[in-house]
Short mmCIF file of C-alpha atoms in Angstrom, two decimals:
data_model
loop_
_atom_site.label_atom_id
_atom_site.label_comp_id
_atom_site.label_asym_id
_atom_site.label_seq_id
_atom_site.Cartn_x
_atom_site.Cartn_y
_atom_site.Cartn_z
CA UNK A 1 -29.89 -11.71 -29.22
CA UNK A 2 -27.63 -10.76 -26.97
CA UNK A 3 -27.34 -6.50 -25.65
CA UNK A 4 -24.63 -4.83 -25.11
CA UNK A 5 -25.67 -4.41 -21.34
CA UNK A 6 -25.60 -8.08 -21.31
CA UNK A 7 -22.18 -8.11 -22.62
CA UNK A 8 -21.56 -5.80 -19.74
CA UNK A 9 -23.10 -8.09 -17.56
CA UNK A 10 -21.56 -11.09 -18.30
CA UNK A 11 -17.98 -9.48 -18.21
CA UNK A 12 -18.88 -8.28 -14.57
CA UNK A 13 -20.16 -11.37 -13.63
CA UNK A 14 -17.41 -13.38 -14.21
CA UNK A 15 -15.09 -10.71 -13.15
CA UNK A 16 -17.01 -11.33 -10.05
CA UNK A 17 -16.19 -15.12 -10.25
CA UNK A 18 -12.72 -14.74 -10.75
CA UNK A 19 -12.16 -12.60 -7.67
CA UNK A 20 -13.86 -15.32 -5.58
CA UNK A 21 -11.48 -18.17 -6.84
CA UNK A 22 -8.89 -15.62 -6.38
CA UNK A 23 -9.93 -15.48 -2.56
CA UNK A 24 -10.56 -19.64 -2.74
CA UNK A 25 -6.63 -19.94 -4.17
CA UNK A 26 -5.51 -17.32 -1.31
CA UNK A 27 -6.72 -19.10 1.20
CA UNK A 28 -5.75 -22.70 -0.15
CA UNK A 29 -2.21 -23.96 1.74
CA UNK A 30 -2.02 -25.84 -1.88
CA UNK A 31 1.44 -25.03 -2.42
CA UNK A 32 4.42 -27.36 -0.65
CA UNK A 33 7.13 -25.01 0.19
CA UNK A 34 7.29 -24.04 -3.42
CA UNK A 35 6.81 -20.25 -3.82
CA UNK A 36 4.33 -19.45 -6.92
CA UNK A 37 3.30 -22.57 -6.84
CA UNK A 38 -0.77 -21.82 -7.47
CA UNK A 39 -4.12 -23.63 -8.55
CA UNK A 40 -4.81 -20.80 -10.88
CA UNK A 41 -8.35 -20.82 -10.64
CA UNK A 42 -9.05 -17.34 -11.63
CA UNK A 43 -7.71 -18.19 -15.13
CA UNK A 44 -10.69 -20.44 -15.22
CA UNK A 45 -12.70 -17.17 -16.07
CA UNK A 46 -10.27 -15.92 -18.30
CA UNK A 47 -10.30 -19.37 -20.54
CA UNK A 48 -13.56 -18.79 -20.33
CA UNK A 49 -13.69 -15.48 -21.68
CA UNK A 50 -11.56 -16.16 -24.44
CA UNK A 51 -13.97 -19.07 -25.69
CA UNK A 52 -17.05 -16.79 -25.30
CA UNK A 53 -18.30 -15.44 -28.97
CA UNK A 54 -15.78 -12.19 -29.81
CA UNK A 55 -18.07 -10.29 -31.70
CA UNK A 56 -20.04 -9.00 -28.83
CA UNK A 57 -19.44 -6.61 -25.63
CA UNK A 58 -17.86 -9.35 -23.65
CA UNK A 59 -15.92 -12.23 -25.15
CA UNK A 60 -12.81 -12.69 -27.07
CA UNK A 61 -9.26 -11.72 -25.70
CA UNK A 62 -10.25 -7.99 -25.53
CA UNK A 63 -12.48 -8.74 -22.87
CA UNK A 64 -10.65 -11.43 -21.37
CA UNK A 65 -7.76 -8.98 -21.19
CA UNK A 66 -9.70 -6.09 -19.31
CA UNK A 67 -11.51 -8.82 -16.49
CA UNK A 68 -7.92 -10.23 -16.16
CA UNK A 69 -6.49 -6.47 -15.37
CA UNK A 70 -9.34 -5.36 -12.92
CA UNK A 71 -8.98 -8.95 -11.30
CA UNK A 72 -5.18 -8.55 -10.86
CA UNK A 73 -6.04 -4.86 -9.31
CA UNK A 74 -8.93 -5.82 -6.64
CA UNK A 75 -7.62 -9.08 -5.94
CA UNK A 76 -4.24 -7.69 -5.34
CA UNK A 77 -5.29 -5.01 -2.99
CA UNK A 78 -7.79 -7.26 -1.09
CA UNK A 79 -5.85 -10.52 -0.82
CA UNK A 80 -2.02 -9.56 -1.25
CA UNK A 81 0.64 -7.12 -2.32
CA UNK A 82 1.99 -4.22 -4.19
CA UNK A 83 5.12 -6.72 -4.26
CA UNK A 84 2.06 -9.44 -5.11
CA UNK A 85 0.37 -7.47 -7.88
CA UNK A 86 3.82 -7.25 -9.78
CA UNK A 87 3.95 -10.69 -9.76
CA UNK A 88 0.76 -11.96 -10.69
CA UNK A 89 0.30 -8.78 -13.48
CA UNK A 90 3.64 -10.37 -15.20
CA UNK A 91 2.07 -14.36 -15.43
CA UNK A 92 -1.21 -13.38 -16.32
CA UNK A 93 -0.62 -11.01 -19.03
CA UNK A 94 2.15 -13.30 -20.20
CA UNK A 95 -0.60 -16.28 -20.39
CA UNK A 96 -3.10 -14.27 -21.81
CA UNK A 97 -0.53 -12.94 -24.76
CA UNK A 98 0.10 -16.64 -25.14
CA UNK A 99 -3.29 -18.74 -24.73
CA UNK A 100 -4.75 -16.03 -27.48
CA UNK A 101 -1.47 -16.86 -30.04
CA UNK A 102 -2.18 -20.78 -29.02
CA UNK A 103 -5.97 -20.46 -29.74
CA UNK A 104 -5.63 -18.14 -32.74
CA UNK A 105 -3.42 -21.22 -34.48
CA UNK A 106 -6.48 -23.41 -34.63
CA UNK A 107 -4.36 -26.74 -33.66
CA UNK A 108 -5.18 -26.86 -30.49
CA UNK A 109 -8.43 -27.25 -27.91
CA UNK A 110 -9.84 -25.51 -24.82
CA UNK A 111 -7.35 -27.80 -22.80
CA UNK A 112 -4.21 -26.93 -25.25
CA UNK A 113 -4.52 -23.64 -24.84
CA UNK A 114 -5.30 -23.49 -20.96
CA UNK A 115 -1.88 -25.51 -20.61
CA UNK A 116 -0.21 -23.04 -22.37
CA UNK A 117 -1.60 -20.87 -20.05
CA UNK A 118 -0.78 -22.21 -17.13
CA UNK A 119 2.96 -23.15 -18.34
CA UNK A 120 4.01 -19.66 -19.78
CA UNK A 121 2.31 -18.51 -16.31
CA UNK A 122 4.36 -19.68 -14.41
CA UNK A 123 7.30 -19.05 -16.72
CA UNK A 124 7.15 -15.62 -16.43
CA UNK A 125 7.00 -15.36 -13.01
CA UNK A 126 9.90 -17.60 -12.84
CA UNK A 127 11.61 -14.53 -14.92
CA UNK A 128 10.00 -11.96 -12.85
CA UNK A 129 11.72 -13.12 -10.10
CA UNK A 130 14.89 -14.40 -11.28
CA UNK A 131 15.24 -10.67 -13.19
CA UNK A 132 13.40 -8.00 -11.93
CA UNK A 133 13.49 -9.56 -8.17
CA UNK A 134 16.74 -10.56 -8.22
CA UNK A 135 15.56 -14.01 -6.27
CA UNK A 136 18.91 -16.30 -8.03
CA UNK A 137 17.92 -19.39 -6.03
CA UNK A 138 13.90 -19.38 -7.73
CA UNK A 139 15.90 -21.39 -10.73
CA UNK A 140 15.62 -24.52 -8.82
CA UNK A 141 11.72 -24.59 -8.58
CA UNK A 142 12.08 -24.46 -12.39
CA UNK A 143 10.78 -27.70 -13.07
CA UNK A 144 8.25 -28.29 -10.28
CA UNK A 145 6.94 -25.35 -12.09
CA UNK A 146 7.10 -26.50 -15.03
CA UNK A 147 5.25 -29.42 -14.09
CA UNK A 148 2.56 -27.41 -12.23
CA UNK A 149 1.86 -25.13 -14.17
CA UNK A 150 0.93 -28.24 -17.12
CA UNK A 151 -0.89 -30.09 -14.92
CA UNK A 152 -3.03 -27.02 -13.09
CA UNK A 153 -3.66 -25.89 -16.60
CA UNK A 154 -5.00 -28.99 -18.00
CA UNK A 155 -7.39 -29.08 -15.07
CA UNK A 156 -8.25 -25.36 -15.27
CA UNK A 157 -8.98 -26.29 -19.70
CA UNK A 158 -10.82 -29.69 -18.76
CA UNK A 159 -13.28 -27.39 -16.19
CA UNK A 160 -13.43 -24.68 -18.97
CA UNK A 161 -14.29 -27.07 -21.52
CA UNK A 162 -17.16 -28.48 -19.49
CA UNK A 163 -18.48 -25.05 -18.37
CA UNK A 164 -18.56 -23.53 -21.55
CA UNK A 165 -21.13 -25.22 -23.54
CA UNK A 166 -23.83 -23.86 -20.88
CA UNK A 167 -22.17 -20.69 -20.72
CA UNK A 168 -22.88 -20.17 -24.61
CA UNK A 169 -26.35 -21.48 -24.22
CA UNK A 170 -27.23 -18.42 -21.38
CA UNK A 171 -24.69 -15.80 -23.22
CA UNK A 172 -23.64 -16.88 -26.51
CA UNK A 173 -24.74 -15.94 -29.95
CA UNK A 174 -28.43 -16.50 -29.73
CA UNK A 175 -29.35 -16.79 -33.31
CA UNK A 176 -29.82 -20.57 -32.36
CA UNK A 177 -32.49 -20.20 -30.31
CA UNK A 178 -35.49 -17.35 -29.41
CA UNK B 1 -19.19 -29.13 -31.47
CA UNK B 2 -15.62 -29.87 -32.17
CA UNK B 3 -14.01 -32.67 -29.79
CA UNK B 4 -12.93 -31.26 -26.60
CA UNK B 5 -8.97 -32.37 -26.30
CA UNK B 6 -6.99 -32.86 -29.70
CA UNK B 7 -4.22 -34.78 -30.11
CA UNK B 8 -1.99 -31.04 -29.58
CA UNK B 9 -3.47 -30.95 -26.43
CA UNK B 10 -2.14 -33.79 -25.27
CA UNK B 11 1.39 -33.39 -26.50
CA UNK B 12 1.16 -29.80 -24.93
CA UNK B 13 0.60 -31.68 -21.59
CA UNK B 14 3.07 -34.58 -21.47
CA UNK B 15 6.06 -33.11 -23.03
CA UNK B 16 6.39 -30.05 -20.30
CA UNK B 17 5.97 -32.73 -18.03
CA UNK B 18 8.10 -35.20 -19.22
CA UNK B 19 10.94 -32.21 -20.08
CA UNK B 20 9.86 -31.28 -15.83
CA UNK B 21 11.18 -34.68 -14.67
CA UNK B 22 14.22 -34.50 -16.52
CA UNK B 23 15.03 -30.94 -15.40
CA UNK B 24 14.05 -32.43 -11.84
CA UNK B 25 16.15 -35.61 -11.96
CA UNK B 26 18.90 -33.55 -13.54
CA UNK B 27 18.99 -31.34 -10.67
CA UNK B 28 19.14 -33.77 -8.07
CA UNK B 29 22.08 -35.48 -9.53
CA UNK B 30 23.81 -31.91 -9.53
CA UNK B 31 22.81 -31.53 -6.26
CA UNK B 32 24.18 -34.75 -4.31
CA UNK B 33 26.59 -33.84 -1.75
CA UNK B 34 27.20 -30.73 -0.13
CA UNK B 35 30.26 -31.93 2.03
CA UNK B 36 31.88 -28.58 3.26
CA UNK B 37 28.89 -26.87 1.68
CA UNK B 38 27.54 -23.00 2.30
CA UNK B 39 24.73 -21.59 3.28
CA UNK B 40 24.42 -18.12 1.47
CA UNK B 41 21.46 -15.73 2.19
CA UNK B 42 20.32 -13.33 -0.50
CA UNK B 43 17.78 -10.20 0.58
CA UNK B 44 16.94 -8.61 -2.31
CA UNK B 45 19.50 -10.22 -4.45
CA UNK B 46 21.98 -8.73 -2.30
CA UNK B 47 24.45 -11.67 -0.47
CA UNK B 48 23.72 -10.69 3.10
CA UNK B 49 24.86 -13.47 4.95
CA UNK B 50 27.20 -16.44 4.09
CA UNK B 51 27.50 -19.95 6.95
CA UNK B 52 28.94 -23.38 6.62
CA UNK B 53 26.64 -26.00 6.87
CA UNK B 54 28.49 -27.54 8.95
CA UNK B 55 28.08 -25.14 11.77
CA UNK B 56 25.56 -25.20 13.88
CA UNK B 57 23.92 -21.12 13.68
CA UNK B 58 20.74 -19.44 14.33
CA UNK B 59 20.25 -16.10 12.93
CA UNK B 60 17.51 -13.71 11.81
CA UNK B 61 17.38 -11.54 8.65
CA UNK B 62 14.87 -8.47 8.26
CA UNK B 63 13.22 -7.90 5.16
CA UNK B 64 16.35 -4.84 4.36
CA UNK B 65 18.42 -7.23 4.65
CA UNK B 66 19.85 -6.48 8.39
CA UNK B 67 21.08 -9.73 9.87
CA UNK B 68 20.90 -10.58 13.65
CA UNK B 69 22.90 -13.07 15.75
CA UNK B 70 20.28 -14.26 17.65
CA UNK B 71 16.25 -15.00 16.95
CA UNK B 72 14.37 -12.00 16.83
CA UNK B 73 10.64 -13.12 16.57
CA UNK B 74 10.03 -9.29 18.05
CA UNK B 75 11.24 -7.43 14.85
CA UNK B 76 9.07 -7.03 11.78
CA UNK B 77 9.69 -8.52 8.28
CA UNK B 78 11.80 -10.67 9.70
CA UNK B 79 12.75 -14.91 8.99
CA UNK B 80 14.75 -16.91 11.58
CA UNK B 81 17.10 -19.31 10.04
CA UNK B 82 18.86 -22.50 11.76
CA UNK B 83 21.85 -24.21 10.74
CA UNK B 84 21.72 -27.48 12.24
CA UNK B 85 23.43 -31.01 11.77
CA UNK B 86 24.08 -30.00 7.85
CA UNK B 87 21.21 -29.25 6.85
CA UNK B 88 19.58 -25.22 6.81
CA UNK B 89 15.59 -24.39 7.97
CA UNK B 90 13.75 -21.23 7.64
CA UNK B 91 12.36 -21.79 11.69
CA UNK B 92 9.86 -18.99 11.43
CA UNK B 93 8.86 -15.89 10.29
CA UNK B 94 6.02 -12.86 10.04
CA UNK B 95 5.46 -13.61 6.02
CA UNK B 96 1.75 -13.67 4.81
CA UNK B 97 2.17 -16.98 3.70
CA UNK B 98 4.87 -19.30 5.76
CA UNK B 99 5.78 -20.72 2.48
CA UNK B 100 9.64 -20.72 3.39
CA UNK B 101 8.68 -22.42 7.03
CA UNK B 102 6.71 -25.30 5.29
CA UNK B 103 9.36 -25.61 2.91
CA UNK B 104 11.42 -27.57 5.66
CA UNK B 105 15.40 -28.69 5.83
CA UNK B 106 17.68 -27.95 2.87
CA UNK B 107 20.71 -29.80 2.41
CA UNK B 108 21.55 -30.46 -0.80
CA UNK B 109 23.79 -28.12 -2.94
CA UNK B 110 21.82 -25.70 -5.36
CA UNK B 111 18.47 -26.45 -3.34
CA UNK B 112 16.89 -23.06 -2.04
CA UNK B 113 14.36 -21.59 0.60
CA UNK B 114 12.66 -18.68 -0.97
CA UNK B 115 10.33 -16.16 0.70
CA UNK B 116 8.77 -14.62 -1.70
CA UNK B 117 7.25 -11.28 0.24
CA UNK B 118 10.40 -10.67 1.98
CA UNK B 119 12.27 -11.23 -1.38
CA UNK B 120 14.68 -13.68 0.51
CA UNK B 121 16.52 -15.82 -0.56
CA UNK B 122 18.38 -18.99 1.22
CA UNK B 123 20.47 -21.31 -1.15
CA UNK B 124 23.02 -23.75 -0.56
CA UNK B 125 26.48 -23.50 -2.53
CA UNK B 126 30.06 -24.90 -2.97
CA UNK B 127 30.55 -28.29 -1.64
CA UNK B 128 32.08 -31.10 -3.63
CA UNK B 129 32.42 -31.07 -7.27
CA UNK B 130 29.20 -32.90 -8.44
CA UNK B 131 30.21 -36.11 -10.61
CA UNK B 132 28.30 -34.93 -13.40
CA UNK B 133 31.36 -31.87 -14.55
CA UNK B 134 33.76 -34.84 -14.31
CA UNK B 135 31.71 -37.54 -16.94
CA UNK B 136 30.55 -33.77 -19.05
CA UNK B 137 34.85 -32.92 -19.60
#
């Protein structure tokens, strides 16, 4: 059975993993002249979240939500900007509101719903800029992001997928086994 | 243990990417020819500076949007852009991440160089009328 101080646990300890791939992506020259153009490793522990068993501490979109927030925060201050925070807070909210619609419709898998993720990502902050940061000439990286954002997320759900089946074995519901 | 990817997942991945290539392709065929093109810099969203392509130019813009003659790798916030044989280059600059330096030469007409924590903006404009309006009427 798992505590609720486990829950706690867990929540902190990927929290802890997501601000490392944060600092991985940061330092990454991944991106070819295309601005927002990211890995999006961190979202690996938010898939990951989202897949863990909702009816305890940690787990489910509630806690997926608050690790995303306090990532956006330290990560922000440690690796980037005020300017950087606004950014990143407007794709991964917007992915999170999404990937829990996509994985609450039951059609899709771990994979599905980390694309969506990754697309409506970079989406937003394709709007974000566009909008709020009055940046008119982002409209041409449209489809490079478009593409990236697919084919990061797919990764991102395929790593998820073959991450989770040990995380439930250490975390999950533990009715299964003493 | 339900199979990992379903046959949504895999639609989710190939039609973004498929719709991606045509937006790409599209663009590209909008974007042949800037003969008698501009270069028009945005800081902030606000048109700061506006070159023909073909003139040959160097010129710096700060971060508030300030615009300098010359290179000025001295000031702060700053991105040095070149004109040069039709085609525009973000040279260098003091942003965290150089993304508008690696981004290289622009020449075609709706491509852009954005820098992203100086909220500039470098696009090319005008030109010829691209084919495409002509076949669309």
């Amino acid at each position: 059975m798992r505590s609720k101080s486990m829950g706690v646990a867990l929540a902190g300890l990927l929290l802890a993993a997501a601000l490392i791939l944060s600092y991985v992506e940061a330092s990454l020259p991944f991106f070819f002249g295309v601005p927002g153009m990211k890995l999006g490793l961190p979202n690996l522990a938010v898939v990951l979240l989202l897949y863990l068993p909702p009816d305890r501490t940690a787990g489910g979109a509630r806690a997926a939500l608050t690790v995303n927030v306090l990532r956006i925060l330290i990560a922000g201050f440690l690796f980037g900007s005020l300017f950087g925070i606004l950014f990143s807070a407007a794709g991964a909210l917007a992915s999170l509101l999404v990937m829990n619609a996509v994985k609450r419709t039951g059609h899709f898998g771990i994979m599905g719903v980390s694309i969506s993720g990754g697309l409506s990502h970079n989406l937003a902050q394709l709007l974000v800029a566009c909008l709020i940061a009055g940046l008119p000439g982002m409209g041409y990286y449209a489809p490079v992001l478009i593409i990236a954002g697919t084919v990061t997320g797919a990764f991102i759900g395929v790593a998820a997928g073959a991450v989770l089946p040990y995380m439930n074995r250490l975390f999950g519901n533990g009715r299964n086994e003493t | 243990m339900p199979r990992t990817v379903k046959r949504a997942d895999l639609i989710l991945f190939f039609l973004p990417v498929i719709a991606g290539i045509v937006l790409a392709v599209g663009c590209r065929m909008y974007g042949e020819a800037a003969d008698g093109g501009m270069v028009r810099v945005y800081s902030d969203g606000r048109l700061v500076a506006e070159r023909a392509l073909s003139d040959d130019a160097t010129f710096s813009v700060r971060a508030d949007g300030e615009v300098y003659e010359d290179a000025r790798p001295g000031e702060t916030e700053y991105n040095i852009i070149v004109i040069r044989d039709g085609t525009c280059a973000v040279i260098d600059a003091d942003c965290p991440d150089g993304i508008c330096i690696r981004r290289g030469r622009i020449s075609r007409r709706g491509e852009s160089i954005v820098c992203l924590p100086h909220k500039l903006v470098a696009e090319i404009a005008g030109g010829e009328e691209p084919e495409v309006d002509t076949v669309a009427q």
